[in-house]
C-alpha angles and dihedrals in degrees: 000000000000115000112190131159130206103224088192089070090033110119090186094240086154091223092132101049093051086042098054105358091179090061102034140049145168125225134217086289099048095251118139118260123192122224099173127031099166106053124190127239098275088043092050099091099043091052085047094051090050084057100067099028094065110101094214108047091242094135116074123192127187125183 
């Protein structure tokens, strides 16, 4: 799995950090930041359920 984000779509709505803190952050200016893009397996389905919760589409994930 390969978990990216596109800051640049990013509204700062914060889902993906309180969804899988150990994978996603915000910075000063409430964009997303990624800490891990390369989870490992317990810290899959969080990332996974980030994915779909932010309401931009800035988180990618392939699999």
């Amino acid at each position: 799995m390969r978990v990216t984000a596109d800051r640049n779509v990013c509204v700062g709505a914060g889902l993906c950090a309180l969804t899988a803190p150990e994978i996603f952050d915000q910075d000063d200016d409430g964009l997303v930041t990624v800490f891990k893009s390369d989870p490992d397996d317990d810290s899959r389905p969080a990332a996974r359920e980030a994915g779909v919760l932010c309401p931009s589409g800035a988180i990618r994930i392939t699999e």
